[in-house]
């Protein structure tokens, strides 16, 4: 299995089908990624969030997403993420969880050559993630049950050491 990553994006109205779905479709077609989880939410006029089905945002079925198995974990509950706190009413958000498939053959080749993968990190874009933001994300994942206290402590130590 390749590295697993996730991101949360927000967008106004129904811009998923005409701008975001084609890019996801291209990544899937190129077999660069495998989507493990795809969840959508809408911010209502009163500020609450509600889950939205993929077919509502992608009525033509551009993104052929099939969950990887019954009861599989797809990441935290999108409606409870703090990332949505500032989303304007009427806007949507998407939680995308994916596996980086492109790296699987590379990892296999390294192992065949007698090597081993010793580190993998995503390098943030300049100004993207400061220590406080990373710690807040870790705390949110712990609160949502995605990280145990032990995992949280280990990740917090790693973030502070970097």
PDB file of N, CA and C in Angstrom, residues 61-155:
ATOM      1  N   UNK A  61     -21.764  11.692 -13.028  1.00  0.00           N
ATOM      2  CA  UNK A  61     -20.907  10.580 -12.623  1.00  0.00           C
ATOM      3  C   UNK A  61     -19.503  10.656 -13.177  1.00  0.00           C
ATOM      4  N   UNK A  62     -18.920  11.851 -13.231  1.00  0.00           N
ATOM      5  CA  UNK A  62     -17.556  12.007 -13.736  1.00  0.00           C
ATOM      6  C   UNK A  62     -16.546  11.261 -12.875  1.00  0.00           C
ATOM      7  N   UNK A  63     -16.723  11.326 -11.555  1.00  0.00           N
ATOM      8  CA  UNK A  63     -15.820  10.642 -10.632  1.00  0.00           C
ATOM      9  C   UNK A  63     -16.427   9.288 -10.293  1.00  0.00           C
ATOM     10  N   UNK A  64     -15.793   8.235 -10.774  1.00  0.00           N
ATOM     11  CA  UNK A  64     -16.266   6.874 -10.505  1.00  0.00           C
ATOM     12  C   UNK A  64     -15.673   6.413  -9.185  1.00  0.00           C
ATOM     13  N   UNK A  65     -16.342   6.763  -8.093  1.00  0.00           N
ATOM     14  CA  UNK A  65     -15.828   6.413  -6.768  1.00  0.00           C
ATOM     15  C   UNK A  65     -16.665   5.299  -6.161  1.00  0.00           C
ATOM     16  N   UNK A  66     -16.013   4.222  -5.821  1.00  0.00           N
ATOM     17  CA  UNK A  66     -16.629   3.130  -5.092  1.00  0.00           C
ATOM     18  C   UNK A  66     -15.856   2.982  -3.801  1.00  0.00           C
ATOM     19  N   UNK A  67     -16.523   3.084  -2.647  1.00  0.00           N
ATOM     20  CA  UNK A  67     -15.799   2.907  -1.386  1.00  0.00           C
ATOM     21  C   UNK A  67     -15.036   1.580  -1.395  1.00  0.00           C
ATOM     22  N   UNK A  68     -13.842   1.542  -0.782  1.00  0.00           N
ATOM     23  CA  UNK A  68     -12.989   0.359  -0.867  1.00  0.00           C
ATOM     24  C   UNK A  68     -13.483  -0.856  -0.099  1.00  0.00           C
ATOM     25  N   UNK A  69     -14.610  -0.795   0.573  1.00  0.00           N
ATOM     26  CA  UNK A  69     -15.134  -1.965   1.276  1.00  0.00           C
ATOM     27  C   UNK A  69     -16.168  -1.573   2.300  1.00  0.00           C
ATOM     28  N   UNK A  70     -17.026  -2.510   2.642  1.00  0.00           N
ATOM     29  CA  UNK A  70     -18.069  -2.252   3.637  1.00  0.00           C
ATOM     30  C   UNK A  70     -17.436  -1.900   4.970  1.00  0.00           C
ATOM     31  N   UNK A  71     -17.934  -0.854   5.590  1.00  0.00           N
ATOM     32  CA  UNK A  71     -17.469  -0.472   6.921  1.00  0.00           C
ATOM     33  C   UNK A  71     -16.061   0.096   6.949  1.00  0.00           C
ATOM     34  N   UNK A  72     -15.477   0.354   5.781  1.00  0.00           N
ATOM     35  CA  UNK A  72     -14.110   0.884   5.753  1.00  0.00           C
ATOM     36  C   UNK A  72     -14.096   2.299   6.315  1.00  0.00           C
ATOM     37  N   UNK A  73     -13.035   2.625   7.004  1.00  0.00           N
ATOM     38  CA  UNK A  73     -12.873   3.975   7.535  1.00  0.00           C
ATOM     39  C   UNK A  73     -12.518   4.916   6.402  1.00  0.00           C
ATOM     40  N   UNK A  74     -13.195   6.045   6.341  1.00  0.00           N
ATOM     41  CA  UNK A  74     -12.930   7.015   5.280  1.00  0.00           C
ATOM     42  C   UNK A  74     -12.407   8.323   5.843  1.00  0.00           C
ATOM     43  N   UNK A  75     -11.982   8.348   7.073  1.00  0.00           N
ATOM     44  CA  UNK A  75     -11.468   9.567   7.663  1.00  0.00           C
ATOM     45  C   UNK A  75     -12.458  10.166   8.632  1.00  0.00           C
ATOM     46  N   UNK A  76     -12.114  11.309   9.174  1.00  0.00           N
ATOM     47  CA  UNK A  76     -12.976  11.943  10.172  1.00  0.00           C
ATOM     48  C   UNK A  76     -14.290  12.426   9.570  1.00  0.00           C
ATOM     49  N   UNK A  77     -15.275  12.643  10.437  1.00  0.00           N
ATOM     50  CA  UNK A  77     -16.579  13.154  10.022  1.00  0.00           C
ATOM     51  C   UNK A  77     -16.400  14.587   9.529  1.00  0.00           C
ATOM     52  N   UNK A  78     -16.651  14.807   8.263  1.00  0.00           N
ATOM     53  CA  UNK A  78     -16.426  16.118   7.649  1.00  0.00           C
ATOM     54  C   UNK A  78     -17.221  17.216   8.331  1.00  0.00           C
ATOM     55  N   UNK A  79     -18.416  16.909   8.810  1.00  0.00           N
ATOM     56  CA  UNK A  79     -19.247  17.951   9.416  1.00  0.00           C
ATOM     57  C   UNK A  79     -18.701  18.421  10.755  1.00  0.00           C
ATOM     58  N   UNK A  80     -17.710  17.704  11.308  1.00  0.00           N
ATOM     59  CA  UNK A  80     -17.158  18.074  12.607  1.00  0.00           C
ATOM     60  C   UNK A  80     -15.759  18.678  12.529  1.00  0.00           C
ATOM     61  N   UNK A  81     -15.243  18.854  11.330  1.00  0.00           N
ATOM     62  CA  UNK A  81     -13.902  19.412  11.184  1.00  0.00           C
ATOM     63  C   UNK A  81     -13.911  20.919  11.368  1.00  0.00           C
ATOM     64  N   UNK A  82     -12.950  21.421  12.084  1.00  0.00           N
ATOM     65  CA  UNK A  82     -12.837  22.874  12.303  1.00  0.00           C
ATOM     66  C   UNK A  82     -12.552  23.630  11.011  1.00  0.00           C
ATOM     67  N   UNK A  83     -12.047  22.934  10.014  1.00  0.00           N
ATOM     68  CA  UNK A  83     -11.753  23.583   8.732  1.00  0.00           C
ATOM     69  C   UNK A  83     -13.000  24.196   8.122  1.00  0.00           C
ATOM     70  N   UNK A  84     -14.163  23.749   8.532  1.00  0.00           N
ATOM     71  CA  UNK A  84     -15.410  24.264   7.959  1.00  0.00           C
ATOM     72  C   UNK A  84     -15.967  25.461   8.709  1.00  0.00           C
ATOM     73  N   UNK A  85     -15.361  25.831   9.817  1.00  0.00           N
ATOM     74  CA  UNK A  85     -15.890  26.924  10.638  1.00  0.00           C
ATOM     75  C   UNK A  85     -16.064  28.227   9.869  1.00  0.00           C
ATOM     76  N   UNK A  86     -15.181  28.515   8.944  1.00  0.00           N
ATOM     77  CA  UNK A  86     -15.237  29.799   8.229  1.00  0.00           C
ATOM     78  C   UNK A  86     -15.839  29.673   6.830  1.00  0.00           C
ATOM     79  N   UNK A  87     -16.452  28.533   6.529  1.00  0.00           N
ATOM     80  CA  UNK A  87     -17.028  28.346   5.200  1.00  0.00           C
ATOM     81  C   UNK A  87     -18.324  29.142   5.092  1.00  0.00           C
ATOM     82  N   UNK A  88     -18.444  30.007   4.090  1.00  0.00           N
ATOM     83  CA  UNK A  88     -19.649  30.823   3.941  1.00  0.00           C
ATOM     84  C   UNK A  88     -20.896  29.968   3.684  1.00  0.00           C
ATOM     85  N   UNK A  89     -22.037  30.469   4.109  1.00  0.00           N
ATOM     86  CA  UNK A  89     -23.306  29.783   3.874  1.00  0.00           C
ATOM     87  C   UNK A  89     -23.491  29.543   2.381  1.00  0.00           C
ATOM     88  N   UNK A  90     -23.999  28.371   2.057  1.00  0.00           N
ATOM     89  CA  UNK A  90     -24.225  28.017   0.664  1.00  0.00           C
ATOM     90  C   UNK A  90     -23.024  27.421  -0.033  1.00  0.00           C
ATOM     91  N   UNK A  91     -21.899  27.334   0.666  1.00  0.00           N
ATOM     92  CA  UNK A  91     -20.693  26.752   0.085  1.00  0.00           C
ATOM     93  C   UNK A  91     -20.609  25.268   0.434  1.00  0.00           C
ATOM     94  N   UNK A  92     -19.758  24.583  -0.288  1.00  0.00           N
ATOM     95  CA  UNK A  92     -19.561  23.155  -0.091  1.00  0.00           C
ATOM     96  C   UNK A  92     -18.125  22.887   0.337  1.00  0.00           C
ATOM     97  N   UNK A  93     -17.928  21.718   0.905  1.00  0.00           N
ATOM     98  CA  UNK A  93     -16.587  21.257   1.253  1.00  0.00           C
ATOM     99  C   UNK A  93     -16.479  19.790   0.862  1.00  0.00           C
ATOM    100  N   UNK A  94     -15.270  19.367   0.558  1.00  0.00           N
ATOM    101  CA  UNK A  94     -15.014  17.968   0.227  1.00  0.00           C
ATOM    102  C   UNK A  94     -13.835  17.477   1.042  1.00  0.00           C
ATOM    103  N   UNK A  95     -13.969  16.289   1.613  1.00  0.00           N
ATOM    104  CA  UNK A  95     -12.868  15.587   2.270  1.00  0.00           C
ATOM    105  C   UNK A  95     -12.468  14.479   1.311  1.00  0.00           C
ATOM    106  N   UNK A  96     -11.227  14.526   0.852  1.00  0.00           N
ATOM    107  CA  UNK A  96     -10.727  13.538  -0.101  1.00  0.00           C
ATOM    108  C   UNK A  96      -9.584  12.786   0.569  1.00  0.00           C
ATOM    109  N   UNK A  97      -9.725  11.468   0.688  1.00  0.00           N
ATOM    110  CA  UNK A  97      -8.689  10.607   1.253  1.00  0.00           C
ATOM    111  C   UNK A  97      -8.209   9.713   0.110  1.00  0.00           C
ATOM    112  N   UNK A  98      -6.884   9.703  -0.121  1.00  0.00           N
ATOM    113  CA  UNK A  98      -6.378   8.915  -1.234  1.00  0.00           C
ATOM    114  C   UNK A  98      -5.096   8.192  -0.875  1.00  0.00           C
ATOM    115  N   UNK A  99      -4.840   7.141  -1.644  1.00  0.00           N
ATOM    116  CA  UNK A  99      -3.585   6.388  -1.564  1.00  0.00           C
ATOM    117  C   UNK A  99      -2.746   6.785  -2.774  1.00  0.00           C
ATOM    118  N   UNK A 100      -1.476   7.080  -2.548  1.00  0.00           N
ATOM    119  CA  UNK A 100      -0.569   7.424  -3.639  1.00  0.00           C
ATOM    120  C   UNK A 100      -0.077   6.142  -4.298  1.00  0.00           C
ATOM    121  N   UNK A 101      -0.719   5.744  -5.396  1.00  0.00           N
ATOM    122  CA  UNK A 101      -0.362   4.496  -6.085  1.00  0.00           C
ATOM    123  C   UNK A 101       0.952   4.588  -6.844  1.00  0.00           C
ATOM    124  N   UNK A 102       1.295   5.767  -7.315  1.00  0.00           N
ATOM    125  CA  UNK A 102       2.512   5.914  -8.105  1.00  0.00           C
ATOM    126  C   UNK A 102       3.746   5.469  -7.325  1.00  0.00           C
ATOM    127  N   UNK A 103       3.711   5.574  -6.000  1.00  0.00           N
ATOM    128  CA  UNK A 103       4.887   5.262  -5.195  1.00  0.00           C
ATOM    129  C   UNK A 103       5.048   3.767  -4.908  1.00  0.00           C
ATOM    130  N   UNK A 104       4.006   2.969  -5.146  1.00  0.00           N
ATOM    131  CA  UNK A 104       4.074   1.536  -4.852  1.00  0.00           C
ATOM    132  C   UNK A 104       5.146   0.841  -5.697  1.00  0.00           C
ATOM    133  N   UNK A 105       5.175   1.022  -7.027  1.00  0.00           N
ATOM    134  CA  UNK A 105       6.240   0.379  -7.809  1.00  0.00           C
ATOM    135  C   UNK A 105       7.636   0.864  -7.411  1.00  0.00           C
ATOM    136  N   UNK A 106       7.756   2.141  -7.070  1.00  0.00           N
ATOM    137  CA  UNK A 106       9.051   2.667  -6.640  1.00  0.00           C
ATOM    138  C   UNK A 106       9.510   1.975  -5.359  1.00  0.00           C
ATOM    139  N   UNK A 107       8.600   1.837  -4.394  1.00  0.00           N
ATOM    140  CA  UNK A 107       8.938   1.173  -3.133  1.00  0.00           C
ATOM    141  C   UNK A 107       9.334  -0.286  -3.379  1.00  0.00           C
ATOM    142  N   UNK A 108       8.594  -0.968  -4.270  1.00  0.00           N
ATOM    143  CA  UNK A 108       8.931  -2.355  -4.604  1.00  0.00           C
ATOM    144  C   UNK A 108      10.308  -2.447  -5.246  1.00  0.00           C
ATOM    145  N   UNK A 109      10.643  -1.499  -6.136  1.00  0.00           N
ATOM    146  CA  UNK A 109      11.957  -1.493  -6.790  1.00  0.00           C
ATOM    147  C   UNK A 109      13.069  -1.267  -5.770  1.00  0.00           C
ATOM    148  N   UNK A 110      12.825  -0.367  -4.820  1.00  0.00           N
ATOM    149  CA  UNK A 110      13.819  -0.114  -3.770  1.00  0.00           C
ATOM    150  C   UNK A 110      14.056  -1.387  -2.969  1.00  0.00           C
ATOM    151  N   UNK A 111      12.978  -2.068  -2.596  1.00  0.00           N
ATOM    152  CA  UNK A 111      13.115  -3.323  -1.830  1.00  0.00           C
ATOM    153  C   UNK A 111      13.829  -4.398  -2.636  1.00  0.00           C
ATOM    154  N   UNK A 112      13.518  -4.502  -3.935  1.00  0.00           N
ATOM    155  CA  UNK A 112      14.173  -5.477  -4.809  1.00  0.00           C
ATOM    156  C   UNK A 112      15.675  -5.206  -4.862  1.00  0.00           C
ATOM    157  N   UNK A 113      16.048  -3.935  -4.806  1.00  0.00           N
ATOM    158  CA  UNK A 113      17.463  -3.558  -4.839  1.00  0.00           C
ATOM    159  C   UNK A 113      18.133  -3.719  -3.477  1.00  0.00           C
ATOM    160  N   UNK A 114      17.364  -4.209  -2.470  1.00  0.00           N
ATOM    161  CA  UNK A 114      17.937  -4.399  -1.142  1.00  0.00           C
ATOM    162  C   UNK A 114      17.844  -3.168  -0.264  1.00  0.00           C
ATOM    163  N   UNK A 115      17.161  -2.162  -0.729  1.00  0.00           N
ATOM    164  CA  UNK A 115      17.021  -0.936   0.051  1.00  0.00           C
ATOM    165  C   UNK A 115      15.754  -0.941   0.879  1.00  0.00           C
ATOM    166  N   UNK A 116      15.513   0.141   1.565  1.00  0.00           N
ATOM    167  CA  UNK A 116      14.291   0.266   2.352  1.00  0.00           C
ATOM    168  C   UNK A 116      13.873   1.728   2.434  1.00  0.00           C
ATOM    169  N   UNK A 117      12.577   1.938   2.579  1.00  0.00           N
ATOM    170  CA  UNK A 117      12.042   3.272   2.750  1.00  0.00           C
ATOM    171  C   UNK A 117      12.274   3.678   4.198  1.00  0.00           C
ATOM    172  N   UNK A 118      12.993   4.767   4.415  1.00  0.00           N
ATOM    173  CA  UNK A 118      13.317   5.166   5.786  1.00  0.00           C
ATOM    174  C   UNK A 118      12.614   6.446   6.230  1.00  0.00           C
ATOM    175  N   UNK A 119      12.052   7.206   5.300  1.00  0.00           N
ATOM    176  CA  UNK A 119      11.339   8.419   5.687  1.00  0.00           C
ATOM    177  C   UNK A 119      10.395   8.824   4.567  1.00  0.00           C
ATOM    178  N   UNK A 120       9.273   9.401   4.952  1.00  0.00           N
ATOM    179  CA  UNK A 120       8.332   9.963   3.990  1.00  0.00           C
ATOM    180  C   UNK A 120       7.576  11.076   4.688  1.00  0.00           C
ATOM    181  N   UNK A 121       7.673  12.263   4.167  1.00  0.00           N
ATOM    182  CA  UNK A 121       6.935  13.398   4.713  1.00  0.00           C
ATOM    183  C   UNK A 121       6.477  14.269   3.567  1.00  0.00           C
ATOM    184  N   UNK A 122       5.382  14.939   3.781  1.00  0.00           N
ATOM    185  CA  UNK A 122       4.900  15.921   2.816  1.00  0.00           C
ATOM    186  C   UNK A 122       5.499  17.259   3.215  1.00  0.00           C
ATOM    187  N   UNK A 123       6.195  17.878   2.300  1.00  0.00           N
ATOM    188  CA  UNK A 123       6.821  19.162   2.574  1.00  0.00           C
ATOM    189  C   UNK A 123       5.787  20.249   2.301  1.00  0.00           C
ATOM    190  N   UNK A 124       5.451  21.068   3.315  1.00  0.00           N
ATOM    191  CA  UNK A 124       4.438  22.096   3.109  1.00  0.00           C
ATOM    192  C   UNK A 124       4.919  23.197   2.170  1.00  0.00           C
ATOM    193  N   UNK A 125       3.982  23.740   1.426  1.00  0.00           N
ATOM    194  CA  UNK A 125       4.256  24.884   0.567  1.00  0.00           C
ATOM    195  C   UNK A 125       4.603  26.053   1.488  1.00  0.00           C
ATOM    196  N   UNK A 126       5.449  26.933   1.033  1.00  0.00           N
ATOM    197  CA  UNK A 126       5.885  28.069   1.837  1.00  0.00           C
ATOM    198  C   UNK A 126       4.694  28.754   2.515  1.00  0.00           C
ATOM    199  N   UNK A 127       4.724  28.795   3.840  1.00  0.00           N
ATOM    200  CA  UNK A 127       3.678  29.453   4.610  1.00  0.00           C
ATOM    201  C   UNK A 127       2.436  28.627   4.817  1.00  0.00           C
ATOM    202  N   UNK A 128       2.412  27.375   4.355  1.00  0.00           N
ATOM    203  CA  UNK A 128       1.192  26.580   4.418  1.00  0.00           C
ATOM    204  C   UNK A 128       0.875  26.082   5.824  1.00  0.00           C
ATOM    205  N   UNK A 129       1.827  25.441   6.467  1.00  0.00           N
ATOM    206  CA  UNK A 129       1.570  24.841   7.772  1.00  0.00           C
ATOM    207  C   UNK A 129       2.619  25.279   8.780  1.00  0.00           C
ATOM    208  N   UNK A 130       2.189  26.032   9.771  1.00  0.00           N
ATOM    209  CA  UNK A 130       3.102  26.347  10.852  1.00  0.00           C
ATOM    210  C   UNK A 130       2.867  25.344  11.979  1.00  0.00           C
ATOM    211  N   UNK A 131       3.703  25.377  12.981  1.00  0.00           N
ATOM    212  CA  UNK A 131       3.639  24.412  14.080  1.00  0.00           C
ATOM    213  C   UNK A 131       2.285  24.467  14.779  1.00  0.00           C
ATOM    214  N   UNK A 132       1.773  25.661  15.022  1.00  0.00           N
ATOM    215  CA  UNK A 132       0.485  25.802  15.712  1.00  0.00           C
ATOM    216  C   UNK A 132      -0.624  25.127  14.913  1.00  0.00           C
ATOM    217  N   UNK A 133      -0.660  25.353  13.606  1.00  0.00           N
ATOM    218  CA  UNK A 133      -1.683  24.739  12.756  1.00  0.00           C
ATOM    219  C   UNK A 133      -1.584  23.222  12.800  1.00  0.00           C
ATOM    220  N   UNK A 134      -0.366  22.699  12.714  1.00  0.00           N
ATOM    221  CA  UNK A 134      -0.181  21.252  12.774  1.00  0.00           C
ATOM    222  C   UNK A 134      -0.645  20.686  14.112  1.00  0.00           C
ATOM    223  N   UNK A 135      -0.320  21.362  15.209  1.00  0.00           N
ATOM    224  CA  UNK A 135      -0.753  20.892  16.532  1.00  0.00           C
ATOM    225  C   UNK A 135      -2.279  20.954  16.668  1.00  0.00           C
ATOM    226  N   UNK A 136      -2.888  21.995  16.115  1.00  0.00           N
ATOM    227  CA  UNK A 136      -4.354  22.093  16.151  1.00  0.00           C
ATOM    228  C   UNK A 136      -4.993  20.959  15.373  1.00  0.00           C
ATOM    229  N   UNK A 137      -4.420  20.612  14.226  1.00  0.00           N
ATOM    230  CA  UNK A 137      -4.949  19.493  13.434  1.00  0.00           C
ATOM    231  C   UNK A 137      -4.815  18.175  14.191  1.00  0.00           C
ATOM    232  N   UNK A 138      -3.672  17.983  14.815  1.00  0.00           N
ATOM    233  CA  UNK A 138      -3.483  16.757  15.596  1.00  0.00           C
ATOM    234  C   UNK A 138      -4.499  16.676  16.733  1.00  0.00           C
ATOM    235  N   UNK A 139      -4.709  17.786  17.424  1.00  0.00           N
ATOM    236  CA  UNK A 139      -5.677  17.806  18.526  1.00  0.00           C
ATOM    237  C   UNK A 139      -7.080  17.490  18.018  1.00  0.00           C
ATOM    238  N   UNK A 140      -7.436  18.042  16.859  1.00  0.00           N
ATOM    239  CA  UNK A 140      -8.760  17.777  16.282  1.00  0.00           C
ATOM    240  C   UNK A 140      -8.914  16.305  15.929  1.00  0.00           C
ATOM    241  N   UNK A 141      -7.874  15.705  15.371  1.00  0.00           N
ATOM    242  CA  UNK A 141      -7.927  14.279  15.036  1.00  0.00           C
ATOM    243  C   UNK A 141      -8.057  13.419  16.290  1.00  0.00           C
ATOM    244  N   UNK A 142      -7.390  13.826  17.370  1.00  0.00           N
ATOM    245  CA  UNK A 142      -7.515  13.093  18.634  1.00  0.00           C
ATOM    246  C   UNK A 142      -8.931  13.223  19.172  1.00  0.00           C
ATOM    247  N   UNK A 143      -9.487  14.437  19.132  1.00  0.00           N
ATOM    248  CA  UNK A 143     -10.854  14.664  19.623  1.00  0.00           C
ATOM    249  C   UNK A 143     -11.869  13.857  18.828  1.00  0.00           C
ATOM    250  N   UNK A 144     -11.623  13.659  17.551  1.00  0.00           N
ATOM    251  CA  UNK A 144     -12.543  12.917  16.686  1.00  0.00           C
ATOM    252  C   UNK A 144     -12.336  11.413  16.779  1.00  0.00           C
ATOM    253  N   UNK A 145     -11.327  10.997  17.535  1.00  0.00           N
ATOM    254  CA  UNK A 145     -11.068   9.572  17.701  1.00  0.00           C
ATOM    255  C   UNK A 145     -10.209   8.969  16.604  1.00  0.00           C
ATOM    256  N   UNK A 146      -9.679   9.797  15.707  1.00  0.00           N
ATOM    257  CA  UNK A 146      -8.833   9.291  14.632  1.00  0.00           C
ATOM    258  C   UNK A 146      -7.425   8.960  15.130  1.00  0.00           C
ATOM    259  N   UNK A 147      -7.001   9.581  16.248  1.00  0.00           N
ATOM    260  CA  UNK A 147      -5.707   9.306  16.866  1.00  0.00           C
ATOM    261  C   UNK A 147      -5.920   8.933  18.327  1.00  0.00           C
ATOM    262  N   UNK A 148      -5.163   7.946  18.779  1.00  0.00           N
ATOM    263  CA  UNK A 148      -5.178   7.630  20.207  1.00  0.00           C
ATOM    264  C   UNK A 148      -4.323   8.651  20.938  1.00  0.00           C
ATOM    265  N   UNK A 149      -4.404   8.676  22.269  1.00  0.00           N
ATOM    266  CA  UNK A 149      -3.563   9.591  23.043  1.00  0.00           C
ATOM    267  C   UNK A 149      -2.085   9.312  22.795  1.00  0.00           C
ATOM    268  N   UNK A 150      -1.727   8.040  22.664  1.00  0.00           N
ATOM    269  CA  UNK A 150      -0.335   7.665  22.424  1.00  0.00           C
ATOM    270  C   UNK A 150       0.128   8.151  21.056  1.00  0.00           C
ATOM    271  N   UNK A 151      -0.715   7.954  20.022  1.00  0.00           N
ATOM    272  CA  UNK A 151      -0.373   8.417  18.682  1.00  0.00           C
ATOM    273  C   UNK A 151      -0.272   9.941  18.655  1.00  0.00           C
ATOM    274  N   UNK A 152      -1.194  10.610  19.349  1.00  0.00           N
ATOM    275  CA  UNK A 152      -1.167  12.072  19.411  1.00  0.00           C
ATOM    276  C   UNK A 152       0.143  12.542  20.033  1.00  0.00           C
ATOM    277  N   UNK A 153       0.545  11.934  21.159  1.00  0.00           N
ATOM    278  CA  UNK A 153       1.777  12.335  21.844  1.00  0.00           C
ATOM    279  C   UNK A 153       3.001  12.134  20.945  1.00  0.00           C
ATOM    280  N   UNK A 154       3.032  11.010  20.227  1.00  0.00           N
ATOM    281  CA  UNK A 154       4.172  10.733  19.342  1.00  0.00           C
ATOM    282  C   UNK A 154       4.241  11.748  18.202  1.00  0.00           C
ATOM    283  N   UNK A 155       3.092  12.051  17.576  1.00  0.00           N
ATOM    284  CA  UNK A 155       3.074  13.023  16.491  1.00  0.00           C
ATOM    285  C   UNK A 155       3.394  14.436  16.983  1.00  0.00           C
TER     286      UNK A 155
END
